[in-house]
Short mmCIF file of N, CA and C in Angstrom, two decimals:
data_model
loop_
_atom_site.label_atom_id
_atom_site.label_comp_id
_atom_site.label_asym_id
_atom_site.label_seq_id
_atom_site.Cartn_x
_atom_site.Cartn_y
_atom_site.Cartn_z
N UNK L 1103 9.43 1.89 14.48
CA UNK L 1103 10.41 1.45 13.36
C UNK L 1103 9.26 0.18 12.97
N UNK L 1104 9.79 -0.25 11.31
CA UNK L 1104 9.11 -1.27 10.85
C UNK L 1104 9.64 -2.53 11.49
N UNK L 1105 8.39 -3.28 11.59
CA UNK L 1105 8.44 -4.59 11.88
C UNK L 1105 8.29 -5.76 10.43
N UNK L 1106 9.45 -6.30 10.58
CA UNK L 1106 9.53 -6.90 9.05
C UNK L 1106 8.55 -8.35 9.27
N UNK L 1107 8.54 -8.90 10.25
CA UNK L 1107 7.98 -10.32 10.67
C UNK L 1107 8.69 -11.28 9.69
N UNK L 1108 8.19 -12.06 8.94
CA UNK L 1108 8.60 -12.93 8.02
C UNK L 1108 8.46 -12.53 6.45
N UNK L 1109 8.57 -11.24 6.26
CA UNK L 1109 8.33 -10.90 5.00
C UNK L 1109 9.75 -10.15 4.49
N UNK L 1110 11.09 -10.58 5.28
CA UNK L 1110 12.24 -10.30 4.92
C UNK L 1110 12.81 -10.44 3.53
N UNK L 1111 12.25 -12.07 3.10
CA UNK L 1111 12.59 -12.20 1.56
C UNK L 1111 12.03 -11.45 0.48
N UNK L 1112 10.95 -10.61 0.84
CA UNK L 1112 10.18 -9.61 -0.18
C UNK L 1112 11.17 -8.49 -0.45
N UNK L 1113 11.94 -8.00 0.54
CA UNK L 1113 12.42 -6.63 0.70
C UNK L 1113 13.78 -6.61 -0.39
N UNK L 1114 14.37 -8.33 -0.68
CA UNK L 1114 15.25 -8.19 -1.66
C UNK L 1114 14.78 -7.63 -3.08
N UNK L 1115 13.38 -7.96 -3.34
CA UNK L 1115 12.64 -7.77 -4.70
C UNK L 1115 12.18 -6.27 -4.41
N UNK L 1116 11.76 -5.70 -3.64
CA UNK L 1116 11.37 -4.46 -3.46
C UNK L 1116 12.67 -3.83 -3.82
N UNK L 1117 14.01 -3.87 -2.96
CA UNK L 1117 15.06 -3.12 -3.29
C UNK L 1117 15.80 -3.39 -4.85
N UNK L 1118 15.31 -4.41 -5.47
CA UNK L 1118 15.59 -4.49 -6.91
C UNK L 1118 14.48 -3.51 -7.74
N UNK L 1119 13.64 -3.67 -7.42
CA UNK L 1119 12.20 -2.86 -8.27
C UNK L 1119 12.79 -1.67 -8.27
N UNK L 1120 12.96 -1.09 -6.96
CA UNK L 1120 13.00 0.52 -6.99
C UNK L 1120 14.79 0.87 -6.72
N UNK L 1121 15.51 0.05 -6.98
CA UNK L 1121 16.98 0.09 -7.04
C UNK L 1121 17.73 1.76 -7.51
N UNK L 1122 16.63 2.21 -8.31
CA UNK L 1122 16.78 3.39 -9.13
C UNK L 1122 16.10 4.73 -8.22
N UNK L 1123 15.28 4.22 -7.39
CA UNK L 1123 14.17 5.11 -6.87
C UNK L 1123 14.18 4.79 -5.26
N UNK L 1124 15.29 5.27 -4.56
CA UNK L 1124 14.91 5.00 -3.08
C UNK L 1124 14.07 5.50 -2.31
N UNK L 1125 13.20 6.60 -2.97
CA UNK L 1125 11.96 7.30 -2.23
C UNK L 1125 10.88 6.31 -2.26
N UNK L 1126 10.99 5.13 -3.21
CA UNK L 1126 9.89 4.19 -3.11
C UNK L 1126 9.87 3.10 -2.25
N UNK L 1127 11.55 2.93 -1.75
CA UNK L 1127 11.52 1.77 -0.81
C UNK L 1127 11.25 2.47 0.49
N UNK L 1128 11.54 3.73 0.59
CA UNK L 1128 10.84 4.44 2.02
C UNK L 1128 9.53 4.38 1.71
N UNK L 1129 8.82 4.65 1.10
CA UNK L 1129 7.53 4.89 0.98
C UNK L 1129 6.89 3.48 1.13
N UNK L 1130 7.51 2.28 0.44
CA UNK L 1130 6.86 0.88 0.79
C UNK L 1130 7.20 0.81 2.19
N UNK L 1131 8.25 0.94 2.75
CA UNK L 1131 8.45 0.78 4.13
C UNK L 1131 7.45 1.46 5.15
N UNK L 1132 7.23 2.68 4.73
CA UNK L 1132 5.83 3.14 5.23
C UNK L 1132 4.37 2.54 5.78
N UNK L 1133 4.27 2.46 3.81
CA UNK L 1133 2.81 1.85 4.13
C UNK L 1133 3.07 0.48 4.82
N UNK L 1134 4.14 -0.59 4.43
CA UNK L 1134 3.93 -1.74 5.07
C UNK L 1134 3.67 -1.72 6.81
N UNK L 1135 4.38 -0.52 7.34
CA UNK L 1135 4.53 -0.16 8.65
C UNK L 1135 2.88 0.00 9.04
N UNK L 1136 2.45 1.11 8.54
CA UNK L 1136 0.96 1.36 8.88
C UNK L 1136 0.14 0.14 8.43
N UNK L 1137 0.26 -0.72 7.54
CA UNK L 1137 -0.64 -1.73 7.08
C UNK L 1137 -0.78 -2.62 8.31
N UNK L 1138 0.76 -2.83 8.67
CA UNK L 1138 0.92 -3.97 10.11
C UNK L 1138 0.32 -3.46 11.34
N UNK L 1139 0.10 -2.24 11.11
CA UNK L 1139 -0.06 -1.52 12.38
C UNK L 1139 -1.79 -1.82 12.80
N UNK L 1140 -2.56 -1.02 11.32
CA UNK L 1140 -3.92 -1.47 11.38
C UNK L 1140 -4.22 -3.01 11.38
N UNK L 1141 -3.69 -3.62 10.38
CA UNK L 1141 -3.71 -5.30 10.61
C UNK L 1141 -3.97 -5.76 11.97
N UNK L 1142 -2.87 -5.55 12.80
CA UNK L 1142 -2.99 -6.15 14.27
C UNK L 1142 -4.18 -5.27 14.84
N UNK L 1143 -4.15 -4.35 14.89
CA UNK L 1143 -5.50 -3.41 15.68
C UNK L 1143 -6.59 -3.93 15.42
N UNK L 1144 -6.88 -4.32 14.08
CA UNK L 1144 -8.24 -4.90 13.68
C UNK L 1144 -8.29 -6.55 14.29
N UNK L 1145 -7.28 -7.00 14.65
CA UNK L 1145 -6.78 -8.56 14.87
C UNK L 1145 -7.47 -9.45 13.56
N UNK L 1146 -6.89 -9.06 12.27
CA UNK L 1146 -7.66 -9.79 11.11
C UNK L 1146 -6.98 -11.03 11.22
N UNK L 1147 -7.64 -11.82 10.77
CA UNK L 1147 -6.97 -13.30 10.36
C UNK L 1147 -5.57 -13.67 9.82
N UNK L 1148 -5.04 -14.55 10.29
CA UNK L 1148 -3.70 -14.53 9.93
C UNK L 1148 -3.40 -14.70 7.97
N UNK L 1149 -4.52 -15.36 7.25
CA UNK L 1149 -4.62 -14.99 6.03
C UNK L 1149 -4.60 -13.94 5.35
N UNK L 1150 -5.70 -13.45 5.98
CA UNK L 1150 -6.03 -11.94 5.48
C UNK L 1150 -5.03 -10.56 5.79
N UNK L 1151 -4.08 -10.94 7.13
CA UNK L 1151 -3.10 -10.06 7.50
C UNK L 1151 -2.23 -10.43 6.66
N UNK L 1152 -1.35 -11.58 6.17
CA UNK L 1152 -0.71 -11.96 4.82
C UNK L 1152 -1.06 -11.24 3.47
N UNK L 1153 -2.16 -11.20 3.42
CA UNK L 1153 -2.79 -10.56 2.03
C UNK L 1153 -2.47 -9.04 2.19
N UNK L 1154 -2.86 -8.73 3.24
CA UNK L 1154 -2.74 -7.33 3.61
C UNK L 1154 -1.48 -6.92 3.39
N UNK L 1155 -0.42 -7.62 4.01
CA UNK L 1155 0.94 -7.32 4.03
C UNK L 1155 1.61 -7.27 2.66
N UNK L 1156 1.38 -8.42 2.06
CA UNK L 1156 1.96 -8.66 0.52
C UNK L 1156 1.41 -7.61 -0.49
N UNK L 1157 0.24 -7.22 -0.25
CA UNK L 1157 -0.07 -6.04 -0.83
C UNK L 1157 0.43 -4.74 -0.75
N UNK L 1158 0.60 -4.51 0.45
CA UNK L 1158 1.49 -3.36 1.37
C UNK L 1158 2.85 -3.44 0.61
N UNK L 1159 3.48 -4.52 0.42
CA UNK L 1159 4.92 -4.45 0.09
C UNK L 1159 5.13 -4.42 -1.57
N UNK L 1160 3.70 -4.76 -2.43
CA UNK L 1160 3.68 -5.00 -3.91
C UNK L 1160 2.62 -3.73 -4.21
N UNK L 1161 2.12 -3.09 -3.77
CA UNK L 1161 1.22 -2.17 -4.27
C UNK L 1161 1.68 -1.38 -5.29
N UNK L 1162 3.02 -0.74 -5.26
CA UNK L 1162 3.27 0.31 -6.31
C UNK L 1162 4.21 -0.14 -7.10
N UNK L 1163 4.70 -1.86 -7.06
CA UNK L 1163 5.92 -2.04 -8.01
C UNK L 1163 5.51 -1.93 -9.39
N UNK L 1164 4.42 -1.47 -10.01
CA UNK L 1164 4.43 -1.16 -11.20
C UNK L 1164 4.61 0.37 -11.65
N UNK L 1165 5.45 1.24 -10.68
CA UNK L 1165 5.22 2.51 -10.77
C UNK L 1165 6.74 2.74 -11.65
N UNK L 1166 7.74 2.22 -11.65
CA UNK L 1166 9.03 2.40 -12.20
C UNK L 1166 8.70 2.12 -13.91
N UNK L 1167 8.40 0.76 -14.08
CA UNK L 1167 8.00 0.31 -15.37
C UNK L 1167 7.11 1.31 -15.80
N UNK L 1168 5.80 1.58 -15.58
CA UNK L 1168 4.82 2.55 -15.82
C UNK L 1168 5.67 4.08 -16.16
N UNK L 1169 6.65 4.69 -15.81
CA UNK L 1169 7.28 5.62 -15.94
C UNK L 1169 8.24 5.57 -16.97
N UNK L 1170 8.89 4.25 -17.37
CA UNK L 1170 9.54 3.99 -18.39
C UNK L 1170 8.87 3.69 -20.06
N UNK L 1171 7.41 3.26 -19.55
CA UNK L 1171 6.53 2.96 -20.92
C UNK L 1171 6.13 4.27 -21.21
N UNK L 1172 5.32 5.03 -20.04
CA UNK L 1172 4.59 6.09 -20.32
C UNK L 1172 4.82 7.45 -20.20
N UNK L 1173 6.41 7.57 -19.44
CA UNK L 1173 6.47 8.45 -18.87
C UNK L 1173 5.76 9.65 -17.95
N UNK L 1174 4.93 8.41 -17.08
CA UNK L 1174 4.08 8.59 -16.04
C UNK L 1174 4.09 7.61 -14.78
N UNK L 1175 3.96 8.10 -13.83
CA UNK L 1175 3.62 7.32 -12.38
C UNK L 1175 2.49 7.26 -12.19
N UNK L 1176 1.34 7.88 -13.03
CA UNK L 1176 0.11 7.72 -12.36
C UNK L 1176 -0.33 6.40 -12.42
N UNK L 1177 -2.03 6.47 -11.33
CA UNK L 1177 -2.11 5.19 -11.01
C UNK L 1177 -2.74 4.19 -12.25
N UNK L 1178 -3.02 4.68 -13.15
CA UNK L 1178 -3.58 4.29 -14.13
C UNK L 1178 -2.73 3.26 -15.15
N UNK L 1179 -1.42 3.58 -14.81
CA UNK L 1179 -0.35 3.24 -15.62
C UNK L 1179 0.29 2.48 -14.73
N UNK L 1180 0.47 2.34 -13.39
CA UNK L 1180 0.78 1.52 -12.36
C UNK L 1180 -0.35 0.10 -12.62
N UNK L 1181 -1.65 0.73 -12.52
CA UNK L 1181 -2.40 -0.47 -12.31
C UNK L 1181 -1.91 -1.48 -13.77
N UNK L 1182 -1.77 -0.80 -14.41
CA UNK L 1182 -1.48 -1.83 -16.04
C UNK L 1182 -0.16 -2.62 -15.77
N UNK L 1183 0.73 -1.75 -15.45
CA UNK L 1183 2.32 -2.35 -15.03
C UNK L 1183 2.44 -3.33 -14.04
N UNK L 1184 1.84 -3.12 -12.71
CA UNK L 1184 2.17 -3.34 -11.28
C UNK L 1184 1.73 -4.93 -11.59
N UNK L 1185 0.56 -5.59 -11.87
CA UNK L 1185 0.17 -7.21 -11.50
C UNK L 1185 1.02 -7.95 -12.34
N UNK L 1186 1.75 -7.82 -13.26
CA UNK L 1186 2.25 -8.98 -13.81
C UNK L 1186 3.69 -9.00 -12.98
N UNK L 1187 4.25 -7.74 -12.34
CA UNK L 1187 5.40 -7.79 -11.73
C UNK L 1187 5.35 -8.38 -10.24
N UNK L 1188 4.12 -8.16 -10.02
CA UNK L 1188 3.51 -8.64 -8.38
C UNK L 1188 3.44 -10.23 -8.34
N UNK L 1189 2.94 -10.56 -9.51
CA UNK L 1189 2.23 -12.26 -9.67
C UNK L 1189 3.91 -12.72 -9.68
N UNK L 1190 4.65 -12.20 -10.63
CA UNK L 1190 6.05 -13.10 -10.32
C UNK L 1190 6.72 -13.23 -9.38
N UNK L 1191 6.89 -12.19 -8.83
CA UNK L 1191 7.56 -12.01 -7.38
C UNK L 1191 6.74 -12.93 -6.31
N UNK L 1192 5.41 -12.99 -6.14
CA UNK L 1192 4.73 -13.95 -5.16
C UNK L 1192 4.70 -15.56 -5.94
N UNK L 1193 5.07 -15.46 -7.06
CA UNK L 1193 4.79 -16.79 -7.43
C UNK L 1193 6.36 -17.68 -7.03
N UNK L 1194 7.21 -16.65 -7.23
CA UNK L 1194 8.82 -16.64 -6.65
C UNK L 1194 9.06 -17.20 -5.02
N UNK L 1195 8.07 -16.49 -4.56
CA UNK L 1195 7.90 -16.71 -2.75
C UNK L 1195 6.79 -17.83 -2.57
N UNK L 1196 6.25 -18.59 -3.39
CA UNK L 1196 5.45 -19.58 -3.25
C UNK L 1196 4.18 -19.23 -2.53
N UNK L 1197 3.53 -18.09 -2.88
CA UNK L 1197 2.04 -18.08 -2.28
C UNK L 1197 1.20 -18.59 -2.89
N UNK L 1198 0.07 -18.77 -2.23
CA UNK L 1198 -0.97 -19.42 -2.58
C UNK L 1198 -1.59 -18.67 -3.81
N UNK L 1199 -2.23 -19.71 -4.57
CA UNK L 1199 -2.88 -19.03 -6.12
C UNK L 1199 -4.02 -18.04 -5.52
N UNK L 1200 -4.77 -18.34 -4.40
CA UNK L 1200 -5.52 -17.29 -3.81
C UNK L 1200 -5.31 -15.91 -3.49
N UNK L 1201 -4.13 -16.05 -2.61
CA UNK L 1201 -3.35 -14.79 -2.35
C UNK L 1201 -2.66 -14.00 -3.47
N UNK L 1202 -2.12 -14.88 -4.42
CA UNK L 1202 -1.84 -13.99 -5.47
C UNK L 1202 -2.84 -13.72 -6.63
N UNK L 1203 -4.20 -13.91 -6.73
CA UNK L 1203 -5.10 -13.53 -7.44
C UNK L 1203 -5.75 -12.37 -6.62
N UNK L 1204 -5.80 -12.15 -5.29
CA UNK L 1204 -6.09 -11.19 -4.44
C UNK L 1204 -5.34 -9.80 -4.49
N UNK L 1205 -3.73 -10.30 -4.24
CA UNK L 1205 -3.23 -9.41 -4.09
C UNK L 1205 -3.12 -8.62 -5.62
N UNK L 1206 -2.67 -9.34 -6.68
CA UNK L 1206 -3.04 -9.03 -7.98
C UNK L 1206 -4.16 -7.71 -8.10
N UNK L 1207 -5.43 -8.19 -7.74
CA UNK L 1207 -6.75 -7.66 -7.69
C UNK L 1207 -6.46 -6.28 -6.99
N UNK L 1208 -5.64 -6.25 -5.65
CA UNK L 1208 -5.34 -4.97 -5.07
C UNK L 1208 -4.29 -4.14 -5.69
N UNK L 1209 -3.42 -4.89 -6.44
CA UNK L 1209 -2.26 -3.74 -7.33
C UNK L 1209 -2.58 -3.08 -8.42
N UNK L 1210 -3.70 -4.04 -8.92
CA UNK L 1210 -4.35 -3.49 -10.28
C UNK L 1210 -5.56 -2.30 -9.97
N UNK L 1211 -5.65 -2.11 -8.57
CA UNK L 1211 -6.96 -1.10 -8.35
C UNK L 1211 -6.72 -0.23 -7.60
N UNK L 1212 -5.70 0.12 -6.82
CA UNK L 1212 -5.35 0.56 -5.49
C UNK L 1212 -5.60 1.92 -5.32
N UNK L 1213 -5.76 2.58 -6.64
CA UNK L 1213 -5.97 4.13 -6.78
C UNK L 1213 -7.20 4.09 -7.07
N UNK L 1214 -8.19 3.31 -7.24
CA UNK L 1214 -9.52 3.31 -7.33
C UNK L 1214 -10.33 2.87 -6.33
N UNK L 1215 -10.61 3.94 -5.45
CA UNK L 1215 -11.56 3.63 -4.20
C UNK L 1215 -12.66 2.95 -4.17
N UNK L 1216 -13.22 3.30 -5.38
CA UNK L 1216 -14.45 2.79 -5.55
C UNK L 1216 -14.56 0.91 -5.64
N UNK L 1217 -13.36 0.62 -5.91
CA UNK L 1217 -13.11 -0.79 -6.07
C UNK L 1217 -12.40 -1.55 -4.80
N UNK L 1218 -12.65 -0.95 -3.44
CA UNK L 1218 -12.37 -1.31 -2.37
C UNK L 1218 -13.42 -2.53 -1.93
N UNK L 1219 -13.17 -3.58 -1.61
CA UNK L 1219 -14.11 -4.63 -1.46
C UNK L 1219 -13.85 -5.37 -0.43
N UNK L 1220 -13.02 -5.36 0.77
CA UNK L 1220 -12.67 -6.14 1.73
C UNK L 1220 -11.69 -5.37 2.95
N UNK L 1221 -11.68 -5.93 3.67
CA UNK L 1221 -10.57 -5.16 4.95
C UNK L 1221 -9.19 -5.17 4.44
N UNK L 1222 -8.74 -6.19 3.86
CA UNK L 1222 -7.26 -6.30 3.31
C UNK L 1222 -7.04 -4.85 2.51
N UNK L 1223 -8.05 -4.65 1.46
CA UNK L 1223 -7.72 -3.73 0.43
C UNK L 1223 -8.05 -2.52 1.04
N UNK L 1224 -9.10 -2.21 2.11
CA UNK L 1224 -9.13 -0.83 2.83
C UNK L 1224 -8.11 -0.74 3.86
N UNK L 1225 -7.36 -1.82 4.36
CA UNK L 1225 -6.12 -1.64 5.21
C UNK L 1225 -5.00 -1.08 4.57
N UNK L 1226 -4.82 -1.37 2.95
CA UNK L 1226 -3.69 -1.09 1.93
C UNK L 1226 -4.03 0.66 1.94
N UNK L 1227 -5.72 0.46 1.45
CA UNK L 1227 -5.40 2.09 0.73
C UNK L 1227 -5.53 3.26 2.11
N UNK L 1228 -5.74 2.92 3.13
CA UNK L 1228 -5.93 3.81 4.38
C UNK L 1228 -3.88 3.84 4.69
N UNK L 1229 -3.28 2.75 4.90
CA UNK L 1229 -1.82 3.09 4.77
C UNK L 1229 -1.06 3.52 4.17
N UNK L 1230 -1.56 3.71 2.51
CA UNK L 1230 -0.95 4.26 1.63
C UNK L 1230 -1.39 5.76 1.66
N UNK L 1231 -2.69 6.09 2.33
CA UNK L 1231 -3.06 7.39 2.40
C UNK L 1231 -2.41 8.01 3.53
N UNK L 1232 -2.04 7.36 4.57
CA UNK L 1232 -1.57 7.82 5.59
C UNK L 1232 0.03 8.39 5.47
N UNK L 1233 0.86 7.87 4.36
CA UNK L 1233 1.99 8.27 3.87
C UNK L 1233 1.99 9.34 2.96
N UNK L 1234 0.69 9.21 1.96
CA UNK L 1234 0.51 10.60 0.72
C UNK L 1234 -0.47 11.48 1.12
N UNK L 1235 -0.85 11.29 2.44
CA UNK L 1235 -2.08 12.69 2.29
C UNK L 1235 -1.39 13.82 2.30
N UNK L 1236 -0.10 14.44 2.81
CA UNK L 1236 0.37 15.73 2.45
C UNK L 1236 0.50 16.32 1.00
N UNK L 1237 0.56 15.15 0.50
CA UNK L 1237 0.74 15.21 -1.25
C UNK L 1237 -0.60 15.59 -2.03
N UNK L 1238 -1.62 14.40 -1.52
CA UNK L 1238 -2.78 14.82 -2.18
C UNK L 1238 -3.69 15.72 -1.45
N UNK L 1239 -3.50 16.14 -0.37
CA UNK L 1239 -4.16 17.27 0.16
C UNK L 1239 -3.17 18.10 0.94
N UNK L 1240 -2.59 19.09 0.24
CA UNK L 1240 -1.57 19.50 1.09
C UNK L 1240 -1.95 21.08 1.41
N UNK L 1241 -3.28 21.50 1.85
CA UNK L 1241 -3.91 22.01 2.91
C UNK L 1241 -4.36 21.44 4.00
N UNK L 1242 -3.53 21.80 4.91
CA UNK L 1242 -3.87 20.99 6.04
C UNK L 1242 -5.15 21.55 6.89
N UNK L 1243 -5.35 22.45 6.19
CA UNK L 1243 -6.94 22.91 7.33
C UNK L 1243 -8.13 22.00 6.82
N UNK L 1244 -7.82 21.21 5.82
CA UNK L 1244 -8.64 20.23 5.15
C UNK L 1244 -8.54 18.94 5.89
N UNK L 1245 -7.44 18.35 6.44
CA UNK L 1245 -7.10 17.19 6.98
C UNK L 1245 -8.25 16.60 7.60
N UNK L 1246 -8.69 17.49 8.85
CA UNK L 1246 -9.77 16.98 9.81
C UNK L 1246 -10.94 15.99 9.08
N UNK L 1247 -11.37 17.13 7.83
CA UNK L 1247 -12.93 16.59 7.42
C UNK L 1247 -12.17 15.45 6.57
N UNK L 1248 -10.93 15.55 5.93
CA UNK L 1248 -11.06 14.30 4.77
C UNK L 1248 -10.62 12.89 5.63
N UNK L 1249 -9.85 13.34 7.03
CA UNK L 1249 -9.79 11.82 7.40
C UNK L 1249 -11.00 11.42 8.02
N UNK L 1250 -12.04 12.05 8.54
CA UNK L 1250 -13.44 11.49 9.09
C UNK L 1250 -14.08 11.00 7.81
N UNK L 1251 -14.00 11.66 6.64
CA UNK L 1251 -14.64 11.24 5.53
C UNK L 1251 -13.81 9.64 4.86
N UNK L 1252 -12.72 9.72 4.85
CA UNK L 1252 -11.85 8.84 3.81
C UNK L 1252 -11.35 7.67 4.82
N UNK L 1253 -11.20 7.56 5.89
CA UNK L 1253 -10.56 6.80 6.88
C UNK L 1253 -11.97 6.07 7.19
N UNK L 1254 -11.90 4.50 7.38
CA UNK L 1254 -13.48 3.97 7.73
C UNK L 1254 -13.08 2.81 8.92
N UNK L 1255 -11.82 2.23 8.93
CA UNK L 1255 -11.35 1.66 10.16
C UNK L 1255 -10.90 2.77 11.42
N UNK L 1256 -11.12 2.27 12.50
CA UNK L 1256 -11.02 3.24 13.63
C UNK L 1256 -9.55 3.38 14.01
N UNK L 1257 -8.61 2.02 13.70
CA UNK L 1257 -7.15 2.15 13.74
C UNK L 1257 -6.70 3.06 12.94
N UNK L 1258 -7.30 3.37 11.33
CA UNK L 1258 -6.55 3.85 10.61
C UNK L 1258 -7.00 5.64 10.77
N UNK L 1259 -8.14 5.71 11.39
CA UNK L 1259 -8.60 7.12 11.76
C UNK L 1259 -7.79 7.50 12.82
N UNK L 1260 -7.56 6.47 13.77
CA UNK L 1260 -6.62 7.06 15.28
C UNK L 1260 -5.39 7.54 14.56
N UNK L 1261 -4.63 6.65 13.60
CA UNK L 1261 -3.39 6.90 13.38
C UNK L 1261 -3.35 8.28 12.59
N UNK L 1262 -4.08 8.29 11.88
CA UNK L 1262 -4.35 9.90 11.12
C UNK L 1262 -4.42 10.65 11.41
N UNK L 1263 -5.50 10.84 12.69
CA UNK L 1263 -5.75 11.99 13.95
C UNK L 1263 -4.19 12.03 14.61
N UNK L 1264 -3.39 11.06 15.23
CA UNK L 1264 -2.38 11.24 15.78
C UNK L 1264 -1.31 11.99 15.02
N UNK L 1265 -1.27 11.66 13.55
CA UNK L 1265 -0.33 12.21 12.79
C UNK L 1265 -0.34 13.41 12.57
N UNK L 1266 -1.66 13.52 11.87
CA UNK L 1266 -1.72 14.94 10.98
C UNK L 1266 -2.73 15.90 11.84
N UNK L 1267 -3.06 15.61 13.24
CA UNK L 1267 -4.00 16.55 13.88
C UNK L 1267 -3.23 16.65 15.21
N UNK L 1268 -2.59 15.69 15.56
CA UNK L 1268 -1.63 16.00 16.87
C UNK L 1268 -2.60 15.64 17.86
N UNK L 1269 -3.68 14.90 17.56
CA UNK L 1269 -4.33 14.64 18.77
C UNK L 1269 -5.32 13.46 18.71
N UNK L 1270 -5.59 12.04 19.49
CA UNK L 1270 -6.05 10.84 19.21
C UNK L 1270 -7.71 11.54 19.05
#
């Protein structure tokens, strides 16, 4: 089950952004939970853990606006619409400027894996992939190879193996 730590205040914003799309609330909860598990296993610094978890909470906040404006939920539109929404939410929550800028970068690029440039970003994409893998690669026969190729953190690989391959 999800461990919210001190991020309770963000859930009101998440619920508001996704009020017409409860599936996105559940997606965000799952991504957050996986990001927390990976960050804890890696024992990242408190600052990096905060950046990681805020990014997990806000990574898809542009999806509703993208659909309204472009009729699409595709990543390129989320990347356009998400950063201003994420920035506004983080400013309201009093995040440090450096955290805001880092999370905005991640939100603006989280579907472009070539832009992954740090552990916080890596954790977010792995957590998101743990939720999305069956949609991205519906052929379960390809999962083992994909997991070994895509996941770079040992905790992410372990969770993926346990979840999708039913073995550690």
